[in-house]
C-alpha cells in the first residue's frame, strides 16, 4: 500500500478543485453571488423607496399657485391665474374682482389738461 | 428556504415599484389641472402689457419731472424777460411736450394691448375701440414728429394749439377703452359666477342630503339666483348708459364709476354667496 503524503495533500496552495464552466459554483462563489444580489437589492430598493417618498412628499405638499403680477406699482395685488378645486376657482375669481376695484387696474390717464405754452392763448 | 427567500425578495421589489408608480401617478394626476395654462399668444401679450406698464410708469415720472422744470423756467422767463431765460423756457417747454406725447403714446399702446386680451368685451366693440385708438396714436405720432422741429416760442404756441385740438379725442379714447375693459371684466366674472353656481349645484346633487339640508340648500340657491339676476340687471343698465353717451369725457367716466362700484359690490356679494354654498 503506497504511503500517503499528508504533507503534500493538505498543505497545498491549490484549491481543492477549480471551478470549470458548466460546473456547480464553489460555496465561496455562491456566497459572493448572494452578497452581490443582496447589495443590489438593497441599493435598488433604497433608491425606489427614496423616489417614492419624494413623490409622495411632493404630492402632499401644498402646490404653489401660479401668479401673474399685473401691477404698475410694487404694492399691487397679483392676480392668481388658475386654481384646481371649485372653491379655489371661486376664491381666485374673488381676488380678480378685488383687483378690478383697485385704482391700478383702472390705469389713470396722465394729466393732459396742462397747457404748455409760453404766452397766454389768444382768445 | 431558498424559494421562500426568492418570493420574499420579489414581493419586496413589486411592492417598492408599486409605491413608486403610485406616487408618480398621483403626482401627475395632481398636477394635471394646473397644466391648463394660457396659450403662448396670451402669455406673450401679458408679458407685453407688463413691460408697457413699467415703461408707462417710468415715462410718467419723467414727464412729471419735466413738467415741473418747465413751470420753473416759465416763471423765470416771466420775471426776467431776458433772451437767456426765454431760450431755457423754450427748451424746457419742448422737453415737457415731447415727454407728455411719449407717455400718452405708451398709454394708448397699453390700452390697445389690454383690449386685445380683455375678457367680456364684444368682438365688434373691441375692433371699434382698437380702430379708434389706432387713429389717435397716428395723430400723436404726427405730433411727435412736429415737436422735434420746435425751435422758437411761436412753434410752442402752434404745437400747443395742435395738442388742444387733440384733447377731446384723447379723453374719449382713454375713457371709452377703460370703461369697456372694466365692464368686460365684470361681465366675464358674472358669466363665470353662473357656471360656478351650476357646478356647486351639480356637486350637491351628486351627494345625498337630508330633507332639512335640502330645504336649506334650496333657500340658499334662491338667494344666490336673485343676486345673479340683480347683477345682470346692473350690467344691462350700465351697457345702456354707455350706449346712450353723447360725449365721452372725464365727467362721463366719473358718473359711470358709480354704476361700476355698484357692480363691484353686487359681484362681491354674489361670489360670497357662491363660496358659502360650497359649505352647504
CSV table of C-alpha atoms in Angstrom, one decimal:
chain,number,residue,atom,x,y,z
A,1,UNK,CA,0.0,0.0,0.0
A,2,UNK,CA,1.5,3.3,-1.0
A,3,UNK,CA,2.3,5.8,1.7
A,4,UNK,CA,0.0,8.8,1.9
A,5,UNK,CA,1.8,12.1,1.6
A,6,UNK,CA,-0.2,14.1,4.1
A,7,UNK,CA,2.2,17.0,3.9
A,8,UNK,CA,1.7,17.4,0.2
A,9,UNK,CA,-2.1,16.9,0.2
A,10,UNK,CA,-3.1,19.2,3.0
A,11,UNK,CA,-0.7,22.0,2.7
A,12,UNK,CA,-1.1,22.5,-1.0
A,13,UNK,CA,-1.9,26.1,-2.0
A,14,UNK,CA,-4.1,24.9,-4.8
A,15,UNK,CA,-7.8,24.9,-4.2
A,16,UNK,CA,-9.4,21.6,-3.7
A,17,UNK,CA,-10.9,21.9,-7.1
A,18,UNK,CA,-11.0,24.6,-9.6
A,19,UNK,CA,-14.5,25.5,-10.9
A,20,UNK,CA,-14.9,25.0,-14.6
A,21,UNK,CA,-17.6,26.5,-16.8
A,22,UNK,CA,-20.7,24.4,-16.6
A,23,UNK,CA,-19.8,23.0,-13.2
A,24,UNK,CA,-21.5,24.0,-10.0
A,25,UNK,CA,-20.1,27.2,-8.4
A,26,UNK,CA,-18.0,26.9,-5.3
A,27,UNK,CA,-19.5,27.8,-1.9
A,28,UNK,CA,-17.5,31.0,-1.8
A,29,UNK,CA,-18.7,32.0,-5.2
A,30,UNK,CA,-22.3,31.2,-4.1
A,31,UNK,CA,-21.8,33.3,-1.0
A,32,UNK,CA,-20.3,36.2,-3.1
A,33,UNK,CA,-23.2,36.0,-5.6
A,34,UNK,CA,-25.7,36.1,-2.7
A,35,UNK,CA,-24.0,39.1,-1.2
A,36,UNK,CA,-23.9,40.8,-4.6
A,37,UNK,CA,-27.6,40.1,-5.1
A,38,UNK,CA,-28.4,41.3,-1.6
A,39,UNK,CA,-26.4,44.5,-2.1
A,40,UNK,CA,-28.1,45.1,-5.5
A,41,UNK,CA,-31.5,44.5,-3.9
A,42,UNK,CA,-30.8,46.9,-1.0
A,43,UNK,CA,-29.4,49.6,-3.4
A,44,UNK,CA,-32.3,49.3,-5.9
A,45,UNK,CA,-34.9,49.0,-3.1
A,46,UNK,CA,-33.4,52.0,-1.3
A,47,UNK,CA,-33.5,54.1,-4.4
A,48,UNK,CA,-37.1,53.2,-5.2
A,49,UNK,CA,-38.2,53.9,-1.7
A,50,UNK,CA,-36.4,57.3,-1.8
A,51,UNK,CA,-38.0,58.2,-5.2
A,52,UNK,CA,-41.4,57.0,-3.9
A,53,UNK,CA,-41.0,59.0,-0.7
A,54,UNK,CA,-40.0,62.2,-2.7
A,55,UNK,CA,-43.0,61.8,-4.9
A,56,UNK,CA,-45.4,61.2,-2.0
A,57,UNK,CA,-44.0,64.2,-0.1
A,58,UNK,CA,-44.2,66.3,-3.3
A,59,UNK,CA,-47.8,65.2,-3.6
A,60,UNK,CA,-48.7,66.0,-0.1
A,61,UNK,CA,-47.1,69.4,-0.1
A,62,UNK,CA,-49.4,72.4,-1.0
A,63,UNK,CA,-49.0,73.3,-4.6
A,64,UNK,CA,-47.7,76.9,-5.1
A,65,UNK,CA,-50.2,79.0,-7.0
A,66,UNK,CA,-49.1,80.4,-10.3
A,67,UNK,CA,-49.4,84.1,-10.1
A,68,UNK,CA,-49.2,86.8,-12.6
A,69,UNK,CA,-48.4,90.2,-11.4
A,70,UNK,CA,-50.1,92.9,-13.5
A,71,UNK,CA,-49.2,95.9,-11.3
A,72,UNK,CA,-47.7,99.2,-12.2
A,73,UNK,CA,-46.7,99.7,-8.6
A,74,UNK,CA,-44.9,97.3,-6.3
A,75,UNK,CA,-47.9,97.3,-3.9
A,76,UNK,CA,-50.4,95.9,-6.4
A,77,UNK,CA,-52.1,92.7,-5.7
A,78,UNK,CA,-51.1,89.9,-8.1
A,79,UNK,CA,-54.0,88.1,-9.8
A,80,UNK,CA,-54.0,84.3,-9.5
A,81,UNK,CA,-54.5,82.9,-12.9
A,82,UNK,CA,-55.7,79.4,-12.1
A,83,UNK,CA,-56.5,77.0,-9.4
A,84,UNK,CA,-57.6,73.5,-9.2
A,85,UNK,CA,-60.6,73.0,-6.9
A,86,UNK,CA,-64.1,74.5,-7.2
A,87,UNK,CA,-63.6,76.5,-4.0
A,88,UNK,CA,-60.1,77.5,-5.3
A,89,UNK,CA,-61.6,78.9,-8.5
A,90,UNK,CA,-64.3,80.8,-6.6
A,91,UNK,CA,-61.7,82.4,-4.4
A,92,UNK,CA,-59.5,83.1,-7.4
A,93,UNK,CA,-62.4,84.9,-9.0
A,94,UNK,CA,-63.0,86.9,-5.8
A,95,UNK,CA,-59.3,88.0,-5.9
A,96,UNK,CA,-59.7,89.1,-9.5
A,97,UNK,CA,-62.8,91.1,-8.5
A,98,UNK,CA,-60.9,92.7,-5.7
A,99,UNK,CA,-58.1,93.7,-8.1
A,100,UNK,CA,-60.6,95.2,-10.7
A,101,UNK,CA,-61.8,97.6,-7.9
A,102,UNK,CA,-58.3,98.9,-7.4
A,103,UNK,CA,-57.0,102.2,-8.9
A,104,UNK,CA,-54.1,100.5,-10.6
A,105,UNK,CA,-56.4,98.3,-12.7
A,106,UNK,CA,-58.1,101.4,-14.0
A,107,UNK,CA,-54.8,102.9,-15.2
A,108,UNK,CA,-55.3,106.6,-14.8
A,109,UNK,CA,-54.7,108.8,-17.8
A,110,UNK,CA,-51.7,111.1,-17.4
A,111,UNK,CA,-52.6,114.7,-16.8
A,112,UNK,CA,-53.1,116.2,-20.3
A,113,UNK,CA,-55.0,119.3,-19.5
A,114,UNK,CA,-51.8,121.2,-18.6
A,115,UNK,CA,-51.4,124.0,-21.2
A,116,UNK,CA,-47.7,124.0,-22.2
A,117,UNK,CA,-47.2,127.4,-23.8
A,118,UNK,CA,-45.1,130.4,-23.0
A,119,UNK,CA,-47.6,133.1,-24.0
A,120,UNK,CA,-51.2,133.2,-23.0
A,121,UNK,CA,-53.6,131.6,-25.5
A,122,UNK,CA,-55.1,134.3,-27.7
A,123,UNK,CA,-58.9,134.5,-27.1
B,1,UNK,CA,-35.7,28.0,2.4
B,2,UNK,CA,-34.4,29.3,-0.9
B,3,UNK,CA,-37.7,29.6,-2.8
B,4,UNK,CA,-39.2,31.4,0.2
B,5,UNK,CA,-36.4,33.9,0.0
B,6,UNK,CA,-37.0,34.4,-3.7
B,7,UNK,CA,-40.7,35.0,-3.2
B,8,UNK,CA,-40.0,37.5,-0.4
B,9,UNK,CA,-37.5,39.5,-2.4
B,10,UNK,CA,-39.8,39.5,-5.5
B,11,UNK,CA,-42.7,40.7,-3.4
B,12,UNK,CA,-40.5,43.4,-1.9
B,13,UNK,CA,-39.4,44.7,-5.3
B,14,UNK,CA,-43.0,44.5,-6.6
B,15,UNK,CA,-44.2,46.5,-3.5
B,16,UNK,CA,-41.5,49.1,-3.9
B,17,UNK,CA,-42.3,49.5,-7.6
B,18,UNK,CA,-46.0,49.8,-6.8
B,19,UNK,CA,-45.4,52.5,-4.3
B,20,UNK,CA,-43.1,54.4,-6.7
B,21,UNK,CA,-45.6,54.1,-9.6
B,22,UNK,CA,-48.5,55.1,-7.3
B,23,UNK,CA,-46.6,58.2,-6.2
B,24,UNK,CA,-45.7,59.1,-9.8
B,25,UNK,CA,-49.3,58.6,-11.0
B,26,UNK,CA,-50.7,60.6,-8.1
B,27,UNK,CA,-48.3,63.4,-8.7
B,28,UNK,CA,-49.1,63.5,-12.4
B,29,UNK,CA,-52.8,63.5,-11.6
B,30,UNK,CA,-52.5,66.2,-9.0
B,31,UNK,CA,-50.6,68.4,-11.4
B,32,UNK,CA,-52.8,67.9,-14.4
B,33,UNK,CA,-55.4,70.6,-13.6
B,34,UNK,CA,-52.6,73.1,-13.2
B,35,UNK,CA,-51.4,72.3,-16.7
B,36,UNK,CA,-54.3,74.5,-18.0
B,37,UNK,CA,-52.0,77.3,-18.8
B,38,UNK,CA,-52.9,80.2,-21.0
B,39,UNK,CA,-51.9,80.0,-24.6
B,40,UNK,CA,-48.4,81.3,-25.6
B,41,UNK,CA,-50.1,84.2,-27.5
B,42,UNK,CA,-51.9,85.3,-24.4
B,43,UNK,CA,-48.8,84.9,-22.3
B,44,UNK,CA,-46.8,87.0,-24.7
B,45,UNK,CA,-49.5,89.6,-24.6
B,46,UNK,CA,-49.5,89.6,-20.8
B,47,UNK,CA,-45.7,90.0,-20.8
B,48,UNK,CA,-46.0,92.9,-23.3
B,49,UNK,CA,-48.6,94.5,-21.0
B,50,UNK,CA,-46.3,94.2,-18.0
B,51,UNK,CA,-43.4,95.7,-19.9
B,52,UNK,CA,-45.6,98.6,-21.2
B,53,UNK,CA,-46.8,99.2,-17.6
B,54,UNK,CA,-43.2,99.6,-16.5
B,55,UNK,CA,-42.4,101.9,-19.4
B,56,UNK,CA,-45.5,103.9,-18.7
B,57,UNK,CA,-44.6,104.3,-15.0
B,58,UNK,CA,-41.0,105.5,-16.0
B,59,UNK,CA,-42.2,107.8,-18.7
B,60,UNK,CA,-44.9,109.3,-16.4
B,61,UNK,CA,-42.3,110.1,-13.8
B,62,UNK,CA,-40.1,111.7,-16.4
B,63,UNK,CA,-43.0,113.7,-17.8
B,64,UNK,CA,-43.9,115.0,-14.3
B,65,UNK,CA,-40.3,116.0,-13.6
B,66,UNK,CA,-40.0,117.7,-16.9
B,67,UNK,CA,-43.3,119.5,-16.4
B,68,UNK,CA,-42.1,120.9,-13.0
B,69,UNK,CA,-38.9,122.1,-14.7
B,70,UNK,CA,-40.9,123.8,-17.5
B,71,UNK,CA,-43.1,125.6,-14.9
B,72,UNK,CA,-40.0,126.8,-13.1
B,73,UNK,CA,-38.3,128.1,-16.3
B,74,UNK,CA,-41.5,129.6,-17.5
B,75,UNK,CA,-41.8,131.6,-14.2
B,76,UNK,CA,-38.2,132.7,-14.6
B,77,UNK,CA,-38.8,133.9,-18.1
B,78,UNK,CA,-41.9,135.8,-17.0
B,79,UNK,CA,-40.0,137.6,-14.3
B,80,UNK,CA,-36.7,138.2,-16.0
B,81,UNK,CA,-37.9,138.6,-19.6
B,82,UNK,CA,-34.4,138.0,-20.9
B,83,UNK,CA,-33.3,136.2,-24.0
B,84,UNK,CA,-31.4,133.6,-22.0
B,85,UNK,CA,-34.4,132.8,-19.8
B,86,UNK,CA,-36.6,132.6,-22.9
B,87,UNK,CA,-34.2,130.2,-24.5
B,88,UNK,CA,-34.2,128.0,-21.5
B,89,UNK,CA,-38.0,128.2,-21.2
B,90,UNK,CA,-38.4,127.1,-24.9
B,91,UNK,CA,-36.1,124.2,-24.4
B,92,UNK,CA,-38.0,123.1,-21.2
B,93,UNK,CA,-41.4,123.5,-22.8
B,94,UNK,CA,-40.3,121.4,-25.8
B,95,UNK,CA,-39.0,118.7,-23.5
B,96,UNK,CA,-42.2,118.6,-21.5
B,97,UNK,CA,-44.3,118.4,-24.7
B,98,UNK,CA,-42.1,115.6,-26.0
B,99,UNK,CA,-42.3,113.6,-22.8
B,100,UNK,CA,-46.1,114.1,-22.5
B,101,UNK,CA,-46.5,112.9,-26.0
B,102,UNK,CA,-44.3,109.8,-25.3
B,103,UNK,CA,-46.2,108.9,-22.2
B,104,UNK,CA,-49.5,109.2,-24.0
B,105,UNK,CA,-48.3,107.0,-26.8
B,106,UNK,CA,-47.3,104.4,-24.3
B,107,UNK,CA,-50.6,104.8,-22.5
B,108,UNK,CA,-52.6,104.1,-25.7
B,109,UNK,CA,-50.2,101.2,-26.7
B,110,UNK,CA,-51.0,99.7,-23.3
B,111,UNK,CA,-54.8,100.2,-23.6
B,112,UNK,CA,-54.6,98.6,-27.1
B,113,UNK,CA,-52.7,95.6,-25.7
B,114,UNK,CA,-55.1,95.3,-22.7
B,115,UNK,CA,-58.1,95.5,-25.0
B,116,UNK,CA,-56.8,92.6,-27.1
B,117,UNK,CA,-56.8,90.2,-24.1
B,118,UNK,CA,-59.7,91.8,-22.3
B,119,UNK,CA,-62.4,89.3,-21.5
B,120,UNK,CA,-66.1,90.0,-21.7
B,121,UNK,CA,-65.8,92.7,-24.4
B,122,UNK,CA,-67.9,92.1,-27.5
B,123,UNK,CA,-65.5,91.5,-30.5
B,124,UNK,CA,-67.3,94.2,-32.6
B,125,UNK,CA,-66.9,96.7,-29.8
B,126,UNK,CA,-63.3,95.7,-29.4
B,127,UNK,CA,-62.5,96.2,-33.0
B,128,UNK,CA,-64.3,99.6,-32.9
B,129,UNK,CA,-62.2,100.8,-29.9
B,130,UNK,CA,-59.0,99.4,-31.4
B,131,UNK,CA,-59.5,101.3,-34.6
B,132,UNK,CA,-60.2,104.5,-32.7
B,133,UNK,CA,-57.1,104.1,-30.6
B,134,UNK,CA,-55.0,103.5,-33.8
B,135,UNK,CA,-56.3,106.8,-35.2
B,136,UNK,CA,-55.3,108.8,-32.1
B,137,UNK,CA,-52.0,107.0,-31.9
B,138,UNK,CA,-51.3,108.1,-35.5
B,139,UNK,CA,-52.1,111.7,-34.6
B,140,UNK,CA,-49.8,111.5,-31.6
B,141,UNK,CA,-47.0,110.2,-33.7
B,142,UNK,CA,-47.5,113.1,-36.1
B,143,UNK,CA,-47.4,115.4,-33.1
B,144,UNK,CA,-44.1,113.8,-32.0
B,145,UNK,CA,-42.6,114.5,-35.5
B,146,UNK,CA,-43.8,118.1,-35.2
B,147,UNK,CA,-42.3,118.5,-31.7
B,148,UNK,CA,-38.9,117.5,-32.9
B,149,UNK,CA,-38.8,120.6,-35.2
B,150,UNK,CA,-39.7,123.1,-32.4
B,151,UNK,CA,-37.0,125.8,-32.1
B,152,UNK,CA,-38.8,129.0,-31.1
B,153,UNK,CA,-41.6,130.5,-28.9
B,154,UNK,CA,-44.0,130.7,-31.8
B,155,UNK,CA,-43.6,126.9,-32.5
B,156,UNK,CA,-44.5,126.2,-29.0
B,157,UNK,CA,-47.8,128.1,-29.4
B,158,UNK,CA,-48.6,126.2,-32.7
B,159,UNK,CA,-47.9,122.8,-31.1
B,160,UNK,CA,-50.0,123.8,-28.0
B,161,UNK,CA,-52.9,124.6,-30.3
B,162,UNK,CA,-52.5,121.3,-32.1
B,163,UNK,CA,-52.5,119.4,-28.9
B,164,UNK,CA,-55.5,121.3,-27.6
B,165,UNK,CA,-57.5,120.1,-30.6
B,166,UNK,CA,-56.4,116.5,-29.8
B,167,UNK,CA,-57.5,116.6,-26.1
B,168,UNK,CA,-61.2,115.6,-26.6
B,169,UNK,CA,-60.2,112.7,-28.7
B,170,UNK,CA,-57.6,111.6,-26.2
B,171,UNK,CA,-60.1,111.7,-23.4
B,172,UNK,CA,-62.8,109.9,-25.5
B,173,UNK,CA,-60.5,107.1,-26.4
B,174,UNK,CA,-58.9,106.7,-23.0
B,175,UNK,CA,-62.2,106.7,-21.0
B,176,UNK,CA,-64.1,104.6,-23.5
B,177,UNK,CA,-61.4,101.9,-23.6
B,178,UNK,CA,-61.0,101.9,-19.8
B,179,UNK,CA,-64.8,101.7,-19.3
B,180,UNK,CA,-65.2,98.8,-21.7
B,181,UNK,CA,-62.2,96.9,-20.3
B,182,UNK,CA,-63.6,97.3,-16.8
B,183,UNK,CA,-67.2,96.4,-17.6
B,184,UNK,CA,-65.9,93.5,-19.7
B,185,UNK,CA,-64.0,92.2,-16.7
B,186,UNK,CA,-67.2,92.4,-14.6
B,187,UNK,CA,-69.2,90.7,-17.4
B,188,UNK,CA,-66.6,87.9,-17.5
B,189,UNK,CA,-66.9,87.4,-13.7
B,190,UNK,CA,-70.6,87.4,-13.9
B,191,UNK,CA,-70.5,84.7,-16.7
B,192,UNK,CA,-68.1,82.6,-14.6
B,193,UNK,CA,-70.3,83.0,-11.5
B,194,UNK,CA,-73.2,81.4,-13.3
B,195,UNK,CA,-71.1,78.3,-14.3
B,196,UNK,CA,-69.6,78.1,-10.8
B,197,UNK,CA,-73.1,78.2,-9.3
B,198,UNK,CA,-74.1,75.4,-11.6
B,199,UNK,CA,-71.1,73.4,-10.6
B,200,UNK,CA,-71.8,73.8,-6.9
B,201,UNK,CA,-75.4,72.7,-7.5
B,202,UNK,CA,-74.3,69.7,-9.5
B,203,UNK,CA,-71.9,68.8,-6.8
B,204,UNK,CA,-74.7,69.0,-4.2
B,205,UNK,CA,-76.9,66.9,-6.4
B,206,UNK,CA,-74.3,64.1,-6.5
B,207,UNK,CA,-74.4,63.8,-2.7
B,208,UNK,CA,-77.3,62.5,-0.6
B,209,UNK,CA,-78.7,65.1,1.8
B,210,UNK,CA,-81.4,65.1,4.5
B,211,UNK,CA,-84.7,66.9,3.9
B,212,UNK,CA,-83.7,69.7,6.2
B,213,UNK,CA,-80.3,70.1,4.5
B,214,UNK,CA,-82.0,70.1,1.1
B,215,UNK,CA,-84.5,72.8,2.1
B,216,UNK,CA,-81.7,74.9,3.4
B,217,UNK,CA,-79.8,74.5,0.1
B,218,UNK,CA,-83.0,75.4,-1.8
B,219,UNK,CA,-83.3,78.7,0.1
B,220,UNK,CA,-79.6,79.5,-0.5
B,221,UNK,CA,-80.0,78.7,-4.2
B,222,UNK,CA,-82.9,81.1,-4.4
B,223,UNK,CA,-81.0,83.9,-2.7
B,224,UNK,CA,-78.0,83.3,-5.0
B,225,UNK,CA,-80.2,83.3,-8.1
B,226,UNK,CA,-81.8,86.6,-7.0
B,227,UNK,CA,-78.3,88.1,-6.6
B,228,UNK,CA,-77.3,86.8,-10.0
B,229,UNK,CA,-80.4,88.5,-11.5
B,230,UNK,CA,-79.6,91.7,-9.7
B,231,UNK,CA,-76.1,91.8,-11.1
B,232,UNK,CA,-77.4,91.0,-14.6
B,233,UNK,CA,-79.8,94.0,-14.2
B,234,UNK,CA,-76.9,96.3,-13.2
B,235,UNK,CA,-74.9,95.1,-16.2
B,236,UNK,CA,-77.8,95.8,-18.6
B,237,UNK,CA,-78.2,99.3,-17.0
B,238,UNK,CA,-74.5,100.1,-17.4
B,239,UNK,CA,-74.4,98.9,-21.0
B,240,UNK,CA,-77.5,101.1,-21.7
B,241,UNK,CA,-75.9,104.1,-20.1
B,242,UNK,CA,-72.7,103.6,-22.1
B,243,UNK,CA,-74.6,103.2,-25.4
B,244,UNK,CA,-76.5,106.4,-24.7
B,245,UNK,CA,-73.4,108.5,-24.1
B,246,UNK,CA,-73.3,111.6,-26.4
B,247,UNK,CA,-69.8,112.6,-25.5
B,248,UNK,CA,-67.3,110.5,-23.6
B,249,UNK,CA,-65.2,112.6,-21.3
B,250,UNK,CA,-63.9,112.6,-17.7
B,251,UNK,CA,-67.3,113.5,-16.3
B,252,UNK,CA,-69.0,110.7,-18.1
B,253,UNK,CA,-66.4,108.3,-16.8
B,254,UNK,CA,-66.8,109.6,-13.2
B,255,UNK,CA,-70.6,109.2,-13.5
B,256,UNK,CA,-70.1,105.7,-14.8
B,257,UNK,CA,-67.9,104.8,-11.9
B,258,UNK,CA,-70.9,105.0,-9.6
B,259,UNK,CA,-72.6,102.2,-11.5
B,260,UNK,CA,-69.3,100.2,-11.7
B,261,UNK,CA,-69.0,100.5,-8.0
B,262,UNK,CA,-72.5,99.1,-7.6
B,263,UNK,CA,-71.5,96.2,-10.0
B,264,UNK,CA,-68.4,95.6,-7.9
B,265,UNK,CA,-70.3,95.3,-4.7
B,266,UNK,CA,-73.0,93.2,-6.3
B,267,UNK,CA,-70.5,90.7,-7.6
B,268,UNK,CA,-68.6,90.6,-4.3
B,269,UNK,CA,-71.9,89.7,-2.6
B,270,UNK,CA,-72.6,87.1,-5.3
B,271,UNK,CA,-69.2,85.4,-5.0
B,272,UNK,CA,-69.5,85.4,-1.2
B,273,UNK,CA,-72.8,83.5,-1.6
B,274,UNK,CA,-71.3,81.0,-4.1
B,275,UNK,CA,-68.3,80.3,-1.8
B,276,UNK,CA,-70.7,79.9,1.1
B,277,UNK,CA,-72.8,77.5,-1.0
B,278,UNK,CA,-69.9,75.1,-1.3
B,279,UNK,CA,-70.1,74.5,2.5
B,280,UNK,CA,-73.8,73.6,2.4
